[in-house]
Amino acid sequence: MVFLKKNREMFLLLGSCICLMMEIVGVMIYIAKKGGISESVMQFFYFTDGIRDWIRYLYISLGQLGFLINIGRVLFPYFLIDLALNYSMIGAVRRNNWLKKIVAILPFITLITYYPGIYRKLVNISGRWQIYLAESSMVWIVIYLLIAAALLLIEYFSITMKFCKTQFRKIIICLFALMGIYLLYCRQDPGQVYRFYSSPFAWNKGIGYLQGNPTILSYITLITASVICCVMGFFSLFSFTNDNYTESKDEAIIRRKFDTAKIGASMFVHSMKNQILSNKVIYKRISVLFEKEVPDMVKLKEYVNALEASNTNMLNRVEELYRHVKANEIYMVPVYLKDIIELSIKKFNEKYTDIKVETELNHNIQILADKSHLSEAVCNILTNGYESMLEAGTANKNHIIIRGYNERLYSVIEIKDFGMGMNKKLRKKVFDPFFSSKNSNHNWGMGLYYVREIVKSHLGIINIESIEGEGSSFFVMLPKYK
């Protein structure tokens, strides 16, 4: 996902995982080298004497080992709080980018002071320094974890859109699982490793050389908690990254489909020639009728109507194809969201006169948009929804609902219908070019593809929530503008 997305969120998530691994690996090496633990615990941790002895005699100095633990221990809460700030939609947090610089100060100072050479000089000046550093580092670590947890929970409970909440739930479970594992090991102060034989460090924090021998039960409890957190974290992270990967893959597939569709469009135009040839046959039949002394007016009218319908249908399809396939230019200017929605409803009512659309609007929201194109896109969704309601037989019972509001980083246009709804398979195909579940003679599948392209050209995204047999909700999510 780091290579695929290349965004800050994925780098911070990767950093958190790596730091946690560094801390746990450091602690496990330290336990093996420290010894003084029962054989049953050693077997529980390392499985075989060979693995334990390989780790025990691994060439690494106490300074290197302690600093390995220090890097993981210090940077994990920093990455976590930075990730929480990145996710937070609280206005004061998003406006003040200096907050991300401020939260880096304490981790940076701690990394410097715990550097083996600097740490030993400070402790040699006064033995109290080891206590001060240990206590102060734990204080800011706990504060960072609490702030990060609070920001994540506030953000989660402030999300109202179901699919956004489901997606965020996966990442928040993963982060809380990582935090749970971190809390099991973060009390291991690097000073206990640097000053391996120091009696002042025989406190009941982490794993000290002079501490009592822990029981197998305490270690089993520790590992059980770790495994539970690992399983929760892995599956939520796997689901989160799988969703993101699938979305990116689907994007590439749709782009390839459209490239293929361009070839299909030329073939489509070529097939028009066949229709024109059939029209020539109708012309010939009309000519034959006029060769008679008394033309059959019933037949003549039938031929004329067929010819007119055929030509009108061909013209409409060619014009729609040209309008949707050509490279449109988008000119975005500040415009009120309500104006876009009102214009969309007006265009919709030009086709379906007197069909009521219920609106719930925030009249003060402004966005950057091309009013003509975006209103056309929203009108297409309204049309699609109403035709689905006609098909389901619910058009006389319910009205389409359109809402405009702000959600996280987006200004949202939500269009809800009570039509046929879609299953998961259909939802994946609905934005494909030239895909239509309706009568292909009149609806040939460029409407929703056009909607998607217009939304993307506005730097936005479009999502669907749908229940088969109950209806669908389309969410056009555009970047907030202030």
PDB file of C-alpha atoms in Angstrom, residues 218-421:
ATOM      1  CA  SER A 218       2.626 -14.085  33.764  1.00  0.00           C
ATOM      2  CA  TYR A 219       4.428 -14.717  30.485  1.00  0.00           C
ATOM      3  CA  ILE A 220       1.511 -16.724  29.089  1.00  0.00           C
ATOM      4  CA  THR A 221      -0.787 -13.804  29.995  1.00  0.00           C
ATOM      5  CA  LEU A 222       1.612 -11.403  28.271  1.00  0.00           C
ATOM      6  CA  ILE A 223       1.807 -13.498  25.106  1.00  0.00           C
ATOM      7  CA  THR A 224      -1.948 -14.161  25.056  1.00  0.00           C
ATOM      8  CA  ALA A 225      -2.656 -10.429  25.184  1.00  0.00           C
ATOM      9  CA  SER A 226      -0.062  -9.881  22.447  1.00  0.00           C
ATOM     10  CA  VAL A 227      -1.559 -12.580  20.222  1.00  0.00           C
ATOM     11  CA  ILE A 228      -5.105 -11.214  20.628  1.00  0.00           C
ATOM     12  CA  CYS A 229      -3.921  -7.721  19.689  1.00  0.00           C
ATOM     13  CA  CYS A 230      -1.867  -9.107  16.783  1.00  0.00           C
ATOM     14  CA  VAL A 231      -4.807 -11.054  15.355  1.00  0.00           C
ATOM     15  CA  MET A 232      -7.181  -8.075  15.675  1.00  0.00           C
ATOM     16  CA  GLY A 233      -4.612  -5.716  14.198  1.00  0.00           C
ATOM     17  CA  PHE A 234      -3.670  -8.024  11.342  1.00  0.00           C
ATOM     18  CA  PHE A 235      -7.184  -8.768  10.134  1.00  0.00           C
ATOM     19  CA  SER A 236      -8.365  -5.153  10.384  1.00  0.00           C
ATOM     20  CA  LEU A 237      -5.209  -3.922   8.627  1.00  0.00           C
ATOM     21  CA  PHE A 238      -5.535  -6.656   5.987  1.00  0.00           C
ATOM     22  CA  SER A 239      -9.170  -5.711   5.344  1.00  0.00           C
ATOM     23  CA  PHE A 240      -8.295  -1.999   5.191  1.00  0.00           C
ATOM     24  CA  THR A 241      -5.421  -2.459   2.747  1.00  0.00           C
ATOM     25  CA  ASN A 242      -7.399  -4.967   0.696  1.00  0.00           C
ATOM     26  CA  ASP A 243     -10.206  -2.413   0.272  1.00  0.00           C
ATOM     27  CA  ASN A 244      -7.709   0.255  -0.786  1.00  0.00           C
ATOM     28  CA  TYR A 245      -5.923  -2.122  -3.144  1.00  0.00           C
ATOM     29  CA  THR A 246      -9.210  -3.266  -4.694  1.00  0.00           C
ATOM     30  CA  GLU A 247     -10.291   0.355  -5.174  1.00  0.00           C
ATOM     31  CA  SER A 248      -7.011   1.216  -6.922  1.00  0.00           C
ATOM     32  CA  LYS A 249      -7.182  -1.940  -9.033  1.00  0.00           C
ATOM     33  CA  ASP A 250     -10.795  -1.215 -10.030  1.00  0.00           C
ATOM     34  CA  GLU A 251      -9.726   2.301 -11.017  1.00  0.00           C
ATOM     35  CA  ALA A 252      -7.106   0.882 -13.376  1.00  0.00           C
ATOM     36  CA  ILE A 253      -9.577  -1.670 -14.760  1.00  0.00           C
ATOM     37  CA  ILE A 254     -12.173   1.023 -15.497  1.00  0.00           C
ATOM     38  CA  ARG A 255      -9.541   3.122 -17.234  1.00  0.00           C
ATOM     39  CA  ARG A 256      -8.553   0.152 -19.417  1.00  0.00           C
ATOM     40  CA  LYS A 257     -12.207  -0.572 -20.118  1.00  0.00           C
ATOM     41  CA  PHE A 258     -12.726   2.973 -21.293  1.00  0.00           C
ATOM     42  CA  ASP A 259      -9.658   2.804 -23.525  1.00  0.00           C
ATOM     43  CA  THR A 260     -11.149  -0.361 -24.989  1.00  0.00           C
ATOM     44  CA  ALA A 261     -14.519   1.371 -25.178  1.00  0.00           C
ATOM     45  CA  LYS A 262     -13.006   4.095 -27.356  1.00  0.00           C
ATOM     46  CA  ILE A 263     -12.174   1.392 -29.876  1.00  0.00           C
ATOM     47  CA  GLY A 264     -15.693   0.060 -29.392  1.00  0.00           C
ATOM     48  CA  ALA A 265     -17.041   3.543 -30.047  1.00  0.00           C
ATOM     49  CA  SER A 266     -15.414   3.605 -33.482  1.00  0.00           C
ATOM     50  CA  MET A 267     -16.864   0.165 -34.136  1.00  0.00           C
ATOM     51  CA  PHE A 268     -20.225   1.489 -32.954  1.00  0.00           C
ATOM     52  CA  VAL A 269     -20.058   4.368 -35.434  1.00  0.00           C
ATOM     53  CA  HIS A 270     -19.126   1.870 -38.136  1.00  0.00           C
ATOM     54  CA  SER A 271     -22.192  -0.204 -37.252  1.00  0.00           C
ATOM     55  CA  MET A 272     -24.283   2.922 -37.799  1.00  0.00           C
ATOM     56  CA  LYS A 273     -23.552   2.476 -41.486  1.00  0.00           C
ATOM     57  CA  ASN A 274     -25.588  -0.725 -41.412  1.00  0.00           C
ATOM     58  CA  GLN A 275     -28.522   1.168 -39.957  1.00  0.00           C
ATOM     59  CA  ILE A 276     -28.181   3.831 -42.631  1.00  0.00           C
ATOM     60  CA  LEU A 277     -28.173   1.104 -45.271  1.00  0.00           C
ATOM     61  CA  SER A 278     -31.411  -0.279 -43.826  1.00  0.00           C
ATOM     62  CA  ASN A 279     -32.810   3.250 -44.027  1.00  0.00           C
ATOM     63  CA  LYS A 280     -31.964   3.261 -47.717  1.00  0.00           C
ATOM     64  CA  VAL A 281     -34.105   0.153 -48.064  1.00  0.00           C
ATOM     65  CA  ILE A 282     -37.014   2.076 -46.496  1.00  0.00           C
ATOM     66  CA  TYR A 283     -36.392   4.942 -48.920  1.00  0.00           C
ATOM     67  CA  LYS A 284     -36.517   2.462 -51.796  1.00  0.00           C
ATOM     68  CA  ARG A 285     -39.807   1.034 -50.583  1.00  0.00           C
ATOM     69  CA  ILE A 286     -41.243   4.537 -50.367  1.00  0.00           C
ATOM     70  CA  SER A 287     -40.109   5.166 -53.941  1.00  0.00           C
ATOM     71  CA  VAL A 288     -41.837   1.963 -55.062  1.00  0.00           C
ATOM     72  CA  LEU A 289     -45.068   3.152 -53.391  1.00  0.00           C
ATOM     73  CA  PHE A 290     -44.960   6.409 -55.361  1.00  0.00           C
ATOM     74  CA  GLU A 291     -44.538   4.525 -58.616  1.00  0.00           C
ATOM     75  CA  LYS A 292     -48.085   3.224 -58.191  1.00  0.00           C
ATOM     76  CA  GLU A 293     -51.019   5.272 -59.431  1.00  0.00           C
ATOM     77  CA  VAL A 294     -52.604   5.269 -55.956  1.00  0.00           C
ATOM     78  CA  PRO A 295     -49.934   5.000 -53.201  1.00  0.00           C
ATOM     79  CA  ASP A 296     -50.844   2.986 -50.114  1.00  0.00           C
ATOM     80  CA  MET A 297     -50.990   5.857 -47.570  1.00  0.00           C
ATOM     81  CA  VAL A 298     -51.091   3.504 -44.575  1.00  0.00           C
ATOM     82  CA  LYS A 299     -47.888   1.806 -45.686  1.00  0.00           C
ATOM     83  CA  LEU A 300     -46.339   5.162 -46.567  1.00  0.00           C
ATOM     84  CA  LYS A 301     -47.033   6.551 -43.106  1.00  0.00           C
ATOM     85  CA  GLU A 302     -45.621   3.397 -41.524  1.00  0.00           C
ATOM     86  CA  TYR A 303     -42.379   3.722 -43.542  1.00  0.00           C
ATOM     87  CA  VAL A 304     -42.052   7.428 -42.795  1.00  0.00           C
ATOM     88  CA  ASN A 305     -42.536   6.887 -39.050  1.00  0.00           C
ATOM     89  CA  ALA A 306     -40.003   4.051 -39.025  1.00  0.00           C
ATOM     90  CA  LEU A 307     -37.513   6.203 -40.900  1.00  0.00           C
ATOM     91  CA  GLU A 308     -37.999   9.167 -38.575  1.00  0.00           C
ATOM     92  CA  ALA A 309     -37.658   7.024 -35.452  1.00  0.00           C
ATOM     93  CA  SER A 310     -34.520   5.355 -36.784  1.00  0.00           C
ATOM     94  CA  ASN A 311     -32.845   8.633 -37.724  1.00  0.00           C
ATOM     95  CA  THR A 312     -33.778  10.309 -34.439  1.00  0.00           C
ATOM     96  CA  ASN A 313     -32.437   7.374 -32.432  1.00  0.00           C
ATOM     97  CA  MET A 314     -29.162   7.335 -34.380  1.00  0.00           C
ATOM     98  CA  LEU A 315     -28.696  11.081 -34.028  1.00  0.00           C
ATOM     99  CA  ASN A 316     -29.340  11.017 -30.277  1.00  0.00           C
ATOM    100  CA  ARG A 317     -26.946   8.140 -29.714  1.00  0.00           C
ATOM    101  CA  VAL A 318     -24.145   9.692 -31.782  1.00  0.00           C
ATOM    102  CA  GLU A 319     -24.561  13.041 -30.015  1.00  0.00           C
ATOM    103  CA  GLU A 320     -24.541  11.398 -26.585  1.00  0.00           C
ATOM    104  CA  LEU A 321     -21.496   9.340 -27.495  1.00  0.00           C
ATOM    105  CA  TYR A 322     -19.655  12.443 -28.661  1.00  0.00           C
ATOM    106  CA  ARG A 323     -20.636  14.411 -25.562  1.00  0.00           C
ATOM    107  CA  HIS A 324     -19.460  11.718 -23.159  1.00  0.00           C
ATOM    108  CA  VAL A 325     -16.307  10.533 -24.910  1.00  0.00           C
ATOM    109  CA  LYS A 326     -14.824  13.837 -25.986  1.00  0.00           C
ATOM    110  CA  ALA A 327     -12.259  15.519 -23.722  1.00  0.00           C
ATOM    111  CA  ASN A 328     -14.280  18.095 -21.831  1.00  0.00           C
ATOM    112  CA  GLU A 329     -12.679  21.141 -20.248  1.00  0.00           C
ATOM    113  CA  ILE A 330     -13.619  21.901 -16.658  1.00  0.00           C
ATOM    114  CA  TYR A 331     -13.622  25.486 -15.397  1.00  0.00           C
ATOM    115  CA  MET A 332     -13.992  25.485 -11.614  1.00  0.00           C
ATOM    116  CA  VAL A 333     -15.079  28.632  -9.776  1.00  0.00           C
ATOM    117  CA  PRO A 334     -16.559  29.225  -6.282  1.00  0.00           C
ATOM    118  CA  VAL A 335     -20.258  28.348  -6.332  1.00  0.00           C
ATOM    119  CA  TYR A 336     -22.853  27.546  -3.689  1.00  0.00           C
ATOM    120  CA  LEU A 337     -23.741  23.882  -3.351  1.00  0.00           C
ATOM    121  CA  LYS A 338     -27.448  24.747  -3.303  1.00  0.00           C
ATOM    122  CA  ASP A 339     -27.116  26.376  -6.743  1.00  0.00           C
ATOM    123  CA  ILE A 340     -25.664  23.171  -8.196  1.00  0.00           C
ATOM    124  CA  ILE A 341     -28.474  21.102  -6.685  1.00  0.00           C
ATOM    125  CA  GLU A 342     -31.229  23.509  -7.782  1.00  0.00           C
ATOM    126  CA  LEU A 343     -29.886  23.568 -11.354  1.00  0.00           C
ATOM    127  CA  SER A 344     -29.676  19.749 -11.350  1.00  0.00           C
ATOM    128  CA  ILE A 345     -33.315  19.468 -10.281  1.00  0.00           C
ATOM    129  CA  LYS A 346     -34.317  21.981 -12.962  1.00  0.00           C
ATOM    130  CA  LYS A 347     -32.580  19.883 -15.655  1.00  0.00           C
ATOM    131  CA  PHE A 348     -34.173  16.728 -14.245  1.00  0.00           C
ATOM    132  CA  ASN A 349     -37.650  18.332 -14.386  1.00  0.00           C
ATOM    133  CA  GLU A 350     -37.125  19.233 -18.051  1.00  0.00           C
ATOM    134  CA  LYS A 351     -37.204  15.495 -18.744  1.00  0.00           C
ATOM    135  CA  TYR A 352     -39.596  14.414 -15.979  1.00  0.00           C
ATOM    136  CA  THR A 353     -42.010  17.301 -15.513  1.00  0.00           C
ATOM    137  CA  ASP A 354     -43.609  17.885 -12.101  1.00  0.00           C
ATOM    138  CA  ILE A 355     -41.675  15.045 -10.404  1.00  0.00           C
ATOM    139  CA  LYS A 356     -40.946  16.244  -6.888  1.00  0.00           C
ATOM    140  CA  VAL A 357     -37.431  15.948  -5.442  1.00  0.00           C
ATOM    141  CA  GLU A 358     -37.085  16.429  -1.673  1.00  0.00           C
ATOM    142  CA  THR A 359     -34.125  18.593  -0.650  1.00  0.00           C
ATOM    143  CA  GLU A 360     -32.209  18.997   2.616  1.00  0.00           C
ATOM    144  CA  LEU A 361     -29.571  21.669   2.061  1.00  0.00           C
ATOM    145  CA  ASN A 362     -27.016  23.708   3.959  1.00  0.00           C
ATOM    146  CA  HIS A 363     -27.370  27.011   2.107  1.00  0.00           C
ATOM    147  CA  ASN A 364     -23.963  28.366   3.189  1.00  0.00           C
ATOM    148  CA  ILE A 365     -21.717  25.674   1.692  1.00  0.00           C
ATOM    149  CA  GLN A 366     -19.481  26.807  -1.153  1.00  0.00           C
ATOM    150  CA  ILE A 367     -17.442  24.529  -3.433  1.00  0.00           C
ATOM    151  CA  LEU A 368     -15.123  24.923  -6.408  1.00  0.00           C
ATOM    152  CA  ALA A 369     -17.022  23.534  -9.367  1.00  0.00           C
ATOM    153  CA  ASP A 370     -17.938  23.788 -13.019  1.00  0.00           C
ATOM    154  CA  LYS A 371     -21.627  24.523 -12.540  1.00  0.00           C
ATOM    155  CA  SER A 372     -22.730  23.215 -15.936  1.00  0.00           C
ATOM    156  CA  HIS A 373     -20.890  19.890 -15.875  1.00  0.00           C
ATOM    157  CA  LEU A 374     -21.434  19.093 -12.191  1.00  0.00           C
ATOM    158  CA  SER A 375     -25.164  19.862 -12.358  1.00  0.00           C
ATOM    159  CA  GLU A 376     -25.399  17.637 -15.449  1.00  0.00           C
ATOM    160  CA  ALA A 377     -23.676  14.834 -13.523  1.00  0.00           C
ATOM    161  CA  VAL A 378     -26.044  15.178 -10.542  1.00  0.00           C
ATOM    162  CA  CYS A 379     -29.005  15.301 -12.950  1.00  0.00           C
ATOM    163  CA  ASN A 380     -27.825  11.987 -14.433  1.00  0.00           C
ATOM    164  CA  ILE A 381     -27.889  10.412 -10.961  1.00  0.00           C
ATOM    165  CA  LEU A 382     -31.383  11.812 -10.315  1.00  0.00           C
ATOM    166  CA  THR A 383     -32.567  10.419 -13.653  1.00  0.00           C
ATOM    167  CA  ASN A 384     -30.978   7.047 -12.955  1.00  0.00           C
ATOM    168  CA  GLY A 385     -32.614   6.926  -9.514  1.00  0.00           C
ATOM    169  CA  TYR A 386     -36.068   7.919 -10.749  1.00  0.00           C
ATOM    170  CA  GLU A 387     -35.976   5.381 -13.591  1.00  0.00           C
ATOM    171  CA  SER A 388     -34.997   2.721 -11.055  1.00  0.00           C
ATOM    172  CA  MET A 389     -38.026   3.717  -8.959  1.00  0.00           C
ATOM    173  CA  LEU A 390     -40.263   3.485 -12.040  1.00  0.00           C
ATOM    174  CA  GLU A 391     -38.914  -0.009 -12.661  1.00  0.00           C
ATOM    175  CA  ALA A 392     -39.501  -0.977  -9.018  1.00  0.00           C
ATOM    176  CA  GLY A 393     -42.998   0.553  -8.988  1.00  0.00           C
ATOM    177  CA  THR A 394     -42.192   2.901  -6.083  1.00  0.00           C
ATOM    178  CA  ALA A 395     -42.228   6.211  -7.978  1.00  0.00           C
ATOM    179  CA  ASN A 396     -45.769   7.026  -6.782  1.00  0.00           C
ATOM    180  CA  LYS A 397     -45.033   6.155  -3.156  1.00  0.00           C
ATOM    181  CA  ASN A 398     -41.697   7.893  -2.522  1.00  0.00           C
ATOM    182  CA  HIS A 399     -39.709  10.882  -3.715  1.00  0.00           C
ATOM    183  CA  ILE A 400     -36.008  11.035  -4.521  1.00  0.00           C
ATOM    184  CA  ILE A 401     -34.139  12.781  -1.694  1.00  0.00           C
ATOM    185  CA  ILE A 402     -31.113  15.010  -2.328  1.00  0.00           C
ATOM    186  CA  ARG A 403     -29.016  16.377   0.539  1.00  0.00           C
ATOM    187  CA  GLY A 404     -26.099  18.815   0.711  1.00  0.00           C
ATOM    188  CA  TYR A 405     -23.830  18.882   3.780  1.00  0.00           C
ATOM    189  CA  ASN A 406     -20.220  18.790   4.993  1.00  0.00           C
ATOM    190  CA  GLU A 407     -18.584  15.525   6.104  1.00  0.00           C
ATOM    191  CA  ARG A 408     -14.928  15.388   7.206  1.00  0.00           C
ATOM    192  CA  LEU A 409     -12.814  16.889   4.358  1.00  0.00           C
ATOM    193  CA  TYR A 410     -15.684  16.875   1.892  1.00  0.00           C
ATOM    194  CA  SER A 411     -18.772  18.758   0.853  1.00  0.00           C
ATOM    195  CA  VAL A 412     -21.259  16.016   0.008  1.00  0.00           C
ATOM    196  CA  ILE A 413     -24.178  15.778  -2.400  1.00  0.00           C
ATOM    197  CA  GLU A 414     -26.193  12.711  -1.399  1.00  0.00           C
ATOM    198  CA  ILE A 415     -28.893  11.400  -3.760  1.00  0.00           C
ATOM    199  CA  LYS A 416     -31.153   8.718  -2.281  1.00  0.00           C
ATOM    200  CA  ASP A 417     -33.693   6.746  -4.304  1.00  0.00           C
ATOM    201  CA  PHE A 418     -36.113   3.942  -3.390  1.00  0.00           C
ATOM    202  CA  GLY A 419     -35.685   1.898  -6.547  1.00  0.00           C
ATOM    203  CA  MET A 420     -34.440  -1.583  -7.373  1.00  0.00           C
ATOM    204  CA  GLY A 421     -31.182  -1.290  -5.474  1.00  0.00           C
TER     205      GLY A 421
END
